[in-house]
XYZ file of C-alpha atoms in Angstrom:
635
model
C 54.523 178.583 126.143
C 51.913 175.886 125.379
C 51.563 172.399 126.893
C 51.608 170.796 123.126
C 55.133 172.405 122.751
C 56.584 171.652 126.082
C 54.669 167.874 125.931
C 55.460 165.049 123.420
C 51.949 164.236 121.691
C 52.320 160.799 122.817
C 52.172 162.130 126.533
C 49.524 164.541 125.986
C 46.996 161.759 124.926
C 47.919 159.741 127.768
C 46.875 162.492 130.383
C 43.719 162.696 128.298
C 42.922 159.374 128.199
C 43.620 158.770 131.705
C 40.699 161.211 132.609
C 38.302 158.108 133.005
C 40.201 157.058 135.952
C 41.414 158.643 139.150
C 43.870 161.388 138.397
C 46.154 162.851 140.847
C 48.320 166.241 140.252
C 51.157 166.849 142.487
C 53.226 170.223 143.128
C 56.784 168.878 143.674
C 58.227 172.371 145.490
C 55.056 172.705 147.900
C 54.172 168.756 148.285
C 50.564 169.809 147.868
C 48.441 166.903 145.869
C 45.167 166.720 144.259
C 42.767 164.192 143.373
C 39.548 163.886 140.832
C 36.697 162.998 142.078
C 36.783 160.111 140.340
C 39.919 159.171 142.676
C 37.602 159.841 145.791
C 35.155 157.642 144.648
C 36.837 155.098 143.822
C 39.437 154.469 147.082
C 37.116 156.766 149.709
C 39.335 159.236 151.427
C 37.854 162.773 151.294
C 39.851 165.867 150.045
C 41.025 166.833 153.669
C 42.463 163.243 154.281
C 44.795 163.552 151.145
C 45.672 167.210 151.066
C 49.572 166.572 150.813
C 52.294 164.359 149.647
C 52.808 162.915 153.344
C 49.339 162.435 153.906
C 49.015 160.493 150.779
C 51.563 158.107 151.023
C 50.180 157.160 154.567
C 47.501 155.642 152.854
C 49.552 153.074 151.173
C 51.032 149.680 152.302
C 54.187 150.328 153.326
C 55.756 147.793 151.181
C 54.542 149.742 148.070
C 56.216 152.512 149.120
C 59.466 151.902 149.647
C 59.405 149.677 146.322
C 58.134 152.630 144.512
C 60.553 155.108 145.654
C 63.701 154.207 143.339
C 61.250 154.382 140.366
C 60.110 158.188 140.914
C 63.112 159.479 141.581
C 64.399 158.138 138.244
C 61.147 160.059 136.813
C 62.377 163.176 138.646
C 65.661 163.151 137.278
C 64.693 162.581 133.904
C 65.942 159.284 133.176
C 62.420 157.662 132.075
C 59.715 159.590 130.679
C 56.901 157.579 131.966
C 56.029 155.981 136.093
C 54.408 152.757 136.323
C 53.904 150.459 139.255
C 51.433 148.747 141.146
C 50.362 149.825 144.935
C 47.723 149.098 147.596
C 45.621 151.804 149.186
C 44.665 151.012 152.602
C 40.421 150.582 152.994
C 39.115 153.466 154.893
C 37.325 151.029 157.530
C 40.974 149.325 157.746
C 39.282 145.791 156.739
C 41.913 145.374 153.901
C 43.857 147.119 150.727
C 42.164 148.063 147.155
C 45.147 147.636 144.505
C 45.970 150.381 141.760
C 48.099 150.600 138.572
C 49.807 154.282 139.369
C 50.606 155.878 136.016
C 52.725 159.423 136.035
C 54.781 162.107 134.114
C 56.393 165.072 134.371
C 53.975 167.729 133.444
C 55.805 170.747 133.998
C 60.048 171.977 134.574
C 61.507 175.300 135.595
C 64.214 177.035 133.559
C 66.651 174.882 134.748
C 64.871 171.387 134.063
C 63.733 170.582 137.732
C 60.495 169.325 138.141
C 57.289 171.260 139.330
C 54.389 169.307 138.541
C 53.861 165.927 138.284
C 50.244 164.417 136.826
C 49.033 160.609 137.136
C 46.341 158.297 137.023
C 45.088 155.557 139.870
C 43.242 152.644 137.828
C 41.722 150.017 140.255
C 42.522 146.518 139.729
C 41.241 145.063 142.766
C 39.557 142.653 141.077
C 42.466 141.682 138.877
C 44.738 141.732 141.578
C 42.724 139.185 143.076
C 42.330 137.206 140.351
C 46.322 136.953 140.241
C 46.650 135.985 143.858
C 44.117 133.388 144.120
C 45.306 131.502 140.751
C 48.642 132.071 142.710
C 47.432 130.887 146.061
C 46.024 127.996 143.691
C 48.628 127.084 142.070
C 50.759 127.430 145.431
C 48.323 125.113 147.156
C 48.107 122.617 144.198
C 51.649 122.001 144.523
C 51.543 121.599 148.311
C 48.670 119.335 147.697
C 50.093 117.705 145.444
C 53.585 117.207 146.858
C 52.831 116.956 150.786
C 49.386 114.850 150.639
C 48.948 111.577 152.458
C 46.646 110.970 149.507
C 47.616 109.626 146.240
C 47.671 112.485 143.304
C 48.599 111.191 139.929
C 47.731 112.864 135.878
C 47.535 111.014 133.022
C 46.818 111.730 129.438
C 43.455 110.930 127.465
C 45.123 107.301 126.338
C 46.061 106.709 129.766
C 49.672 107.077 130.242
C 50.734 108.798 133.674
C 52.381 112.258 133.390
C 52.987 113.147 136.698
C 52.896 111.440 140.285
C 53.274 112.459 144.008
C 55.670 111.584 146.110
C 52.882 109.448 148.594
C 51.874 107.622 146.013
C 55.398 106.504 145.312
C 56.107 105.856 148.438
C 53.169 103.946 148.936
C 53.746 101.477 146.145
C 57.282 101.551 146.469
C 58.350 102.370 142.553
C 60.497 105.554 141.858
C 59.352 108.438 139.633
C 61.258 107.230 136.147
C 59.362 103.855 136.912
C 55.781 105.249 136.547
C 55.809 108.509 134.477
C 55.578 108.123 131.189
C 54.321 104.612 131.676
C 50.309 103.264 131.306
C 48.107 103.253 134.107
C 47.234 99.685 133.513
C 50.707 98.587 133.690
C 49.951 99.176 137.826
C 46.829 96.850 137.830
C 47.041 93.274 138.578
C 46.866 91.208 135.594
C 43.623 89.515 137.056
C 41.903 92.749 136.641
C 43.996 94.384 134.064
C 41.979 93.790 131.063
C 38.512 94.607 131.816
C 39.746 97.952 134.325
C 41.522 99.070 130.980
C 37.942 98.446 128.990
C 35.724 99.665 131.378
C 37.667 102.893 132.954
C 39.010 104.484 129.532
C 35.456 104.296 128.344
C 33.972 105.601 131.849
C 36.443 108.360 131.939
C 35.873 109.647 127.886
C 31.833 109.138 127.971
C 31.326 110.272 131.287
C 34.551 112.710 131.946
C 34.812 110.825 135.632
C 35.589 107.694 137.233
C 35.348 106.178 140.469
C 36.135 102.678 142.180
C 38.602 100.026 143.550
C 41.786 99.226 142.006
C 43.672 95.998 142.275
C 47.300 97.662 142.229
C 50.388 95.673 142.670
C 53.403 97.260 144.717
C 56.542 96.814 143.766
C 56.896 93.704 146.488
C 54.540 92.270 145.106
C 51.787 92.473 147.334
C 48.080 93.640 146.125
C 46.752 97.069 147.527
C 43.165 98.182 146.923
C 42.760 101.809 146.093
C 39.844 103.884 146.075
C 39.623 106.220 143.298
C 38.041 109.303 142.380
C 39.109 110.800 138.900
C 38.030 113.465 136.929
C 38.884 114.802 132.919
C 39.843 118.157 132.249
C 40.234 120.140 128.901
C 41.764 122.772 128.241
C 41.308 123.117 124.583
C 39.784 120.207 122.352
C 43.363 119.079 121.672
C 44.771 119.013 124.792
C 42.714 116.804 127.970
C 44.295 115.460 131.054
C 43.216 113.279 133.827
C 43.645 114.381 137.599
C 43.312 111.003 139.459
C 42.926 110.787 143.722
C 42.880 107.688 145.469
C 43.019 106.361 149.104
C 44.768 103.210 150.225
C 41.715 100.771 150.732
C 43.435 98.191 151.652
C 43.256 97.686 155.455
C 40.153 98.188 155.504
C 39.222 95.680 152.875
C 41.331 93.531 154.883
C 39.282 94.401 157.902
C 36.028 94.093 155.880
C 36.913 90.638 154.845
C 38.240 89.513 158.258
C 34.892 90.820 159.653
C 32.859 89.115 157.297
C 34.535 85.943 158.304
C 34.303 86.523 162.010
C 30.609 87.713 161.299
C 29.869 84.394 159.192
C 31.571 81.943 161.283
C 29.579 83.947 164.241
C 26.880 83.189 163.025
C 27.110 79.765 162.306
C 27.918 79.354 165.895
C 25.039 81.221 166.764
C 22.819 79.372 164.512
C 23.980 75.905 164.980
C 24.920 75.859 168.190
C 23.443 73.211 170.707
C 24.173 75.569 173.525
C 21.552 78.680 174.114
C 22.755 81.440 172.938
C 20.991 85.288 173.530
C 21.917 88.695 172.769
C 20.860 90.845 175.683
C 20.563 94.770 175.926
C 21.900 96.413 178.827
C 18.393 97.030 180.353
C 17.898 92.903 179.963
C 15.719 92.280 177.198
C 16.447 89.532 174.274
C 17.722 91.071 170.988
C 18.322 87.791 169.599
C 18.160 84.320 170.423
C 18.998 81.215 168.715
C 17.326 77.618 168.086
C 18.485 75.891 170.864
C 17.961 78.969 173.312
C 14.294 78.808 171.995
C 13.928 75.164 172.380
C 15.243 75.249 175.988
C 13.187 77.917 177.218
C 9.664 76.688 174.816
C 9.426 80.052 173.321
C 9.397 81.209 169.691
C 12.195 83.523 168.910
C 9.500 86.006 168.553
C 8.293 85.704 172.079
C 11.510 85.733 173.737
C 12.391 89.212 171.401
C 9.311 91.117 173.353
C 10.761 89.867 177.014
C 13.243 90.415 178.937
C 15.939 87.922 180.736
C 13.800 88.815 184.057
C 10.712 87.977 182.738
C 11.859 84.100 182.538
C 14.165 83.971 185.396
C 12.975 82.379 188.677
C 12.140 84.703 191.353
C 14.616 83.651 194.206
C 17.736 83.818 191.586
C 17.246 86.806 190.039
C 18.604 89.411 192.572
C 21.984 87.420 192.430
C 21.854 87.665 188.494
C 20.784 91.237 188.557
C 23.775 91.995 190.925
C 26.511 90.090 188.525
C 24.580 92.289 185.689
C 25.903 95.643 187.937
C 29.117 94.585 188.285
C 29.806 93.820 184.637
C 28.192 97.205 183.814
C 30.434 99.041 186.325
C 33.561 97.290 185.046
C 33.909 95.368 187.937
C 34.061 92.168 186.167
C 34.422 91.058 182.625
C 32.719 87.817 182.213
C 30.717 85.746 184.831
C 29.178 82.626 185.552
C 26.130 81.546 187.553
C 24.042 78.501 187.883
C 20.375 79.835 188.119
C 16.757 78.443 186.692
C 14.711 79.920 184.233
C 10.899 79.209 184.288
C 9.992 77.516 180.835
C 6.949 78.805 178.859
C 5.062 75.600 180.079
C 5.845 76.366 183.906
C 8.735 73.782 183.759
C 11.531 74.945 185.855
C 14.957 73.939 184.360
C 18.074 74.747 185.882
C 20.755 76.696 183.332
C 24.644 77.236 183.383
C 24.751 80.726 182.330
C 28.038 82.290 181.201
C 27.662 86.359 180.479
C 30.294 88.649 178.564
C 29.434 92.565 177.938
C 30.546 94.243 174.750
C 31.092 97.534 174.631
C 30.501 100.485 172.306
C 33.609 102.872 171.138
C 32.248 105.463 173.133
C 32.349 103.398 176.598
C 28.975 102.942 176.920
C 27.892 99.122 176.640
C 25.913 97.518 173.759
C 25.006 93.859 174.329
C 25.502 91.125 176.461
C 26.668 87.956 174.879
C 24.622 85.009 177.383
C 25.630 81.409 176.795
C 23.569 78.959 178.334
C 23.267 75.229 179.003
C 20.381 73.182 180.196
C 21.823 71.462 183.247
C 18.675 70.512 185.041
C 19.569 66.496 184.839
C 22.899 67.115 185.720
C 21.480 68.894 188.940
C 19.084 65.893 189.797
C 21.782 63.419 189.308
C 23.867 65.391 191.723
C 20.452 65.965 194.041
C 19.984 62.281 193.855
C 23.871 61.649 194.562
C 23.733 64.195 197.078
C 20.596 62.332 198.879
C 22.401 58.965 198.609
C 25.117 59.944 200.378
C 23.143 61.659 203.035
C 21.222 58.430 203.597
C 24.274 56.521 203.199
C 25.847 58.663 206.326
C 22.945 58.293 207.913
C 22.938 54.746 207.583
C 26.770 54.108 208.252
C 25.945 56.292 211.832
C 22.668 53.624 212.415
C 24.677 51.129 211.759
C 27.909 52.289 214.260
C 25.028 52.814 216.270
C 23.546 49.396 215.883
C 26.940 47.790 216.388
C 27.404 49.302 219.654
C 24.425 48.751 221.020
C 24.626 44.940 219.773
C 27.878 44.511 221.454
C 26.173 45.973 224.687
C 23.312 43.805 224.073
C 26.167 40.803 223.761
C 27.219 41.843 227.090
C 24.247 42.059 228.564
C 23.408 38.411 227.578
C 26.448 37.152 228.984
C 26.504 39.070 231.956
C 22.913 39.314 233.063
C 22.155 35.700 231.715
C 25.031 34.110 232.850
C 24.062 34.191 236.821
C 20.279 33.200 236.121
C 21.471 30.065 233.937
C 24.275 29.340 236.593
C 21.858 29.093 239.480
C 19.714 26.636 237.556
C 22.018 24.366 236.930
C 23.584 24.430 240.358
C 19.763 24.248 241.768
C 19.319 21.120 239.071
C 22.115 19.561 240.115
C 20.882 19.554 243.752
C 17.805 18.122 242.909
C 19.654 15.638 241.474
C 21.482 14.582 244.029
C 18.571 14.808 246.423
C 16.716 11.997 243.919
C 20.238 9.934 243.952
C 20.598 9.949 247.904
C 16.930 9.094 248.461
C 18.087 5.777 246.032
C 20.932 5.676 248.379
C 23.437 5.917 246.247
C 24.885 9.548 247.240
C 27.569 10.530 249.532
C 26.834 11.833 252.828
C 28.730 15.198 252.352
C 26.456 15.707 248.861
C 24.884 18.692 248.034
C 21.226 17.216 248.680
C 22.836 17.611 252.175
C 22.759 21.456 251.849
C 18.868 22.261 250.942
C 15.418 20.620 250.855
C 13.787 19.996 247.150
C 11.308 22.458 248.045
C 14.093 24.779 248.534
C 15.763 24.085 245.321
C 12.170 24.583 243.523
C 12.061 27.822 245.189
C 15.226 28.935 244.117
C 14.787 27.074 240.783
C 11.356 29.292 240.143
C 13.625 32.847 241.257
C 15.787 32.018 239.310
C 13.840 31.313 236.128
C 11.782 34.695 236.807
C 14.913 36.371 237.305
C 15.825 35.385 233.621
C 12.745 35.932 232.273
C 12.729 39.310 233.419
C 16.394 39.702 232.031
C 15.332 38.285 228.407
C 12.207 40.853 228.391
C 14.545 43.679 229.179
C 16.769 42.490 226.396
C 14.054 42.079 223.848
C 13.166 45.818 225.085
C 16.667 47.319 224.496
C 16.748 44.994 220.906
C 12.893 46.356 220.060
C 14.175 50.132 220.161
C 17.538 49.430 219.055
C 16.232 48.251 216.048
C 14.113 50.891 214.961
C 10.675 49.350 215.106
C 7.990 51.683 213.807
C 6.129 53.171 216.844
C 3.147 55.389 215.829
C 3.407 59.019 217.169
C 0.590 60.510 219.347
C -0.136 64.281 221.330
C 1.439 63.320 224.654
C -0.323 65.242 227.325
C 2.974 65.863 229.527
C 0.865 67.054 232.215
C -1.740 64.109 232.106
C 1.290 61.850 231.972
C 3.616 63.126 234.570
C 0.397 62.864 236.955
C 0.516 59.082 236.086
C 3.812 58.717 236.709
C 3.416 60.480 240.174
C 0.644 58.573 240.934
C 3.110 55.256 240.414
C 5.498 56.500 242.666
C 3.811 57.908 244.953
C 4.810 56.024 247.815
C 8.369 56.852 246.850
C 7.352 60.680 246.539
C 5.801 60.431 250.201
C 9.141 58.687 251.721
C 11.174 61.242 249.951
C 8.887 64.465 251.157
C 9.298 65.154 247.212
C 7.863 68.718 245.870
C 6.662 68.339 242.214
C 6.560 71.356 239.940
C 5.381 71.677 236.353
C 6.744 74.087 234.138
C 5.017 73.625 230.834
C 5.637 76.325 228.296
C 4.703 73.547 225.238
C 1.692 71.172 226.626
C 1.566 68.566 224.082
C 3.944 66.707 222.198
C 4.101 64.704 219.083
C 5.942 61.400 219.864
C 5.310 57.503 220.828
C 3.412 57.727 224.079
C 4.783 54.423 225.490
C 8.471 56.305 224.704
C 7.443 59.153 226.151
C 5.817 57.667 229.171
C 9.244 55.403 229.350
C 11.446 58.270 229.538
C 9.817 60.250 232.142
C 9.252 57.422 234.234
C 13.212 56.357 234.246
C 13.919 60.249 234.774
C 11.432 61.177 237.899
C 12.362 57.481 239.347
C 16.080 58.027 238.866
C 15.339 62.018 240.478
C 13.821 60.241 243.501
C 15.941 57.175 244.232
C 19.033 59.622 243.982
C 17.636 62.429 246.380
C 19.526 63.850 248.811
C 18.384 61.877 252.242
C 19.836 65.924 253.768
C 16.839 67.762 252.294
C 13.419 67.617 250.591
C 13.383 66.503 247.426
C 12.225 68.845 244.485
C 11.768 67.960 240.993
C 10.783 70.294 238.292
C 9.433 69.173 235.120
C 9.736 71.901 232.270
C 8.786 72.118 228.622
C 9.930 74.928 225.493
C 9.894 75.456 222.061
C 13.165 75.735 220.591
C 12.970 76.637 217.039
C 11.454 73.531 214.927
C 12.122 71.555 218.111
C 10.535 71.096 221.743
C 12.750 70.773 225.028
C 11.823 68.600 227.904
C 13.981 68.941 230.907
C 13.713 66.835 234.267
C 15.872 69.000 237.073
C 16.418 67.920 240.837
C 18.512 68.864 243.996
C 19.303 65.377 244.705
C 22.929 64.100 245.421
C 24.503 64.655 241.731
C 26.710 62.975 239.519
C 30.737 63.700 239.273
C 30.254 64.178 235.133
C 34.265 64.970 235.206
C 34.616 61.376 236.171
C 31.384 59.764 235.130
C 30.432 61.739 232.240
C 31.403 59.142 229.638
C 30.089 56.212 230.982
C 26.388 58.068 232.137
C 24.503 56.720 229.396
C 26.315 53.153 229.206
C 24.439 49.814 230.254
C 24.799 48.648 233.534
C 26.469 51.591 234.922
C 25.799 52.674 238.677
C 27.235 55.650 240.153
C 25.650 55.546 243.904
C 24.886 53.115 246.360
C 21.558 51.587 245.687
C 20.072 48.147 245.945
C 17.922 48.969 243.256
C 19.750 50.564 240.516
C 21.345 48.161 237.788
C 22.271 50.929 235.208
C 19.658 49.935 232.502
C 17.160 52.831 232.883
C 19.274 55.701 231.244
C 20.513 53.208 228.384
C 17.084 52.317 227.671
C 15.906 56.308 226.930
C 19.043 57.086 225.337
C 18.776 54.322 222.892
C 14.859 55.770 223.141
C 15.301 59.098 222.401
C 17.758 58.572 219.846
C 16.185 55.788 217.553
C 13.515 58.530 217.000
C 16.640 61.390 216.008
C 16.363 63.288 219.270
C 19.171 64.097 221.647
C 19.953 63.729 225.744
C 21.968 65.752 227.552
C 22.697 65.851 231.296
C 23.867 68.831 233.754
C 24.924 67.835 236.937
C 26.840 68.784 240.398
C 27.727 66.652 243.186
C 25.289 67.387 246.419
C 23.674 70.816 243.919
C 21.544 68.459 241.803
C 21.156 67.275 238.048
C 18.872 68.156 234.663
C 18.424 66.444 231.962
C 17.440 67.808 228.685
C 15.535 66.126 225.843
C 15.342 67.520 222.797
C 12.944 66.368 220.079
């Protein structure tokens, strides 16, 4: 039986037409399969890899084997004449699959009608399938993009009628789909901008095929929204054209830019026209910008400052404190700081500045620039210094006046105490002389004072009393002269020479007291009024001799030493000493005597204390009974 008689003409032609594709032949009874060379070239498998039906099926995608089984069995049963499906072959490299259009017919049956041989073709349709899959995927992605994108997407026809709009846009604008779709896109535009938008947008989209810009859209609640749009014109045919529009809500950015613009304009006005100096400074200290007030303050032009750093014009004594504060701010220990410092202007003048500094940071957390505000407080500092000086002078004057009041009180006591006695004696003696005169004329009583003293004796007593009175007056005048701070010339006082001169004056007393005299001079000359220095040393040495201990030989030590900016002079002895706990508060008072000595009047220590303090010095004493005393003078 010929092939033509067993198979219809159409089926036989189909087999012949498939010869240009990969041809396969399956022996149903033995499961052996044969593939043409074209098939092996197309799908990449060798003959040894696909000799049996089982090996062949192992090269297919598992899902395709299951999907094609039902149709294949129907072919075997004769229910259908032609088997046709798409299958996927694994790439021999394992990297993917190739698509094939599989067609087959039963080529031979046995006497009972059971199929013995099947012949078929495999046509490589990988490219076609990929295109179909790409189209499907593109549609799927577009649908997802349209429905789920957080961007505005809509379409409208060539006349501007909206045909679709995505959920995000509806949510953003507050409208429903029914309120938008089928309406002109210009209905969404704010009426202030609607006419110009309609003219410009539609002309541009038709001529150029695309348009972009900012739409001023009114939301359903009446609020204005700024939308940045990019729209494109697409043509399916000359008669079918549509526009896809993409938009972003730019409202927050526009508002932020407006706020930033307003802020910058405000800052620019403040920066430019402020009477306070304002400068922008880099983290390294270089001037980035400076306003007119700062330039006038420092006497530098803006360009000159921009070529300098703040360190260049800061007074060297103030720079360290400023740099420490700058570093603390860079370390984020401070958010701002205030400092009074000095700048040196272009002409070399020193000005005081009240500086307030803040730091602007970049988004990445690094320092951007400092904002420095500077106020010239030179005049205020000068006034404060003048006030402080005046206060210091007033305090010194107050202390001096208080001292003078105390001294004047003590002077009044001197006058009352020291002059009362001599004056009373002179009056008494004058009365005696008067009585003597009256006795001579015979008018006096026998018991009158004239009988008690002769006129010669009275005159002698008057002389002594007047001499005492004059000495007292001289002491008072000397104390008053010192107390009133009369200007005294300063001399280079040779301490050793002055001490030797005083020793000569007190020679007899030195011999009587068997005194040992020692000099320890760390400073040989002291700048001081010589008359005061002689008075101080004379009184201190004289006291040391007068109040020496009769039970032992006197020992007196004069020493000097530097102490900072001052010079210290001390006179120590091993004499009787003073009970400071009992008399310490009186020791430098006038007319205070602490030992029985007929020559003591209590004036010497008061005089030298007055002299020393009138020139800004101090005197102190250390003393212990039966051990000795040491008087220390600081000049």
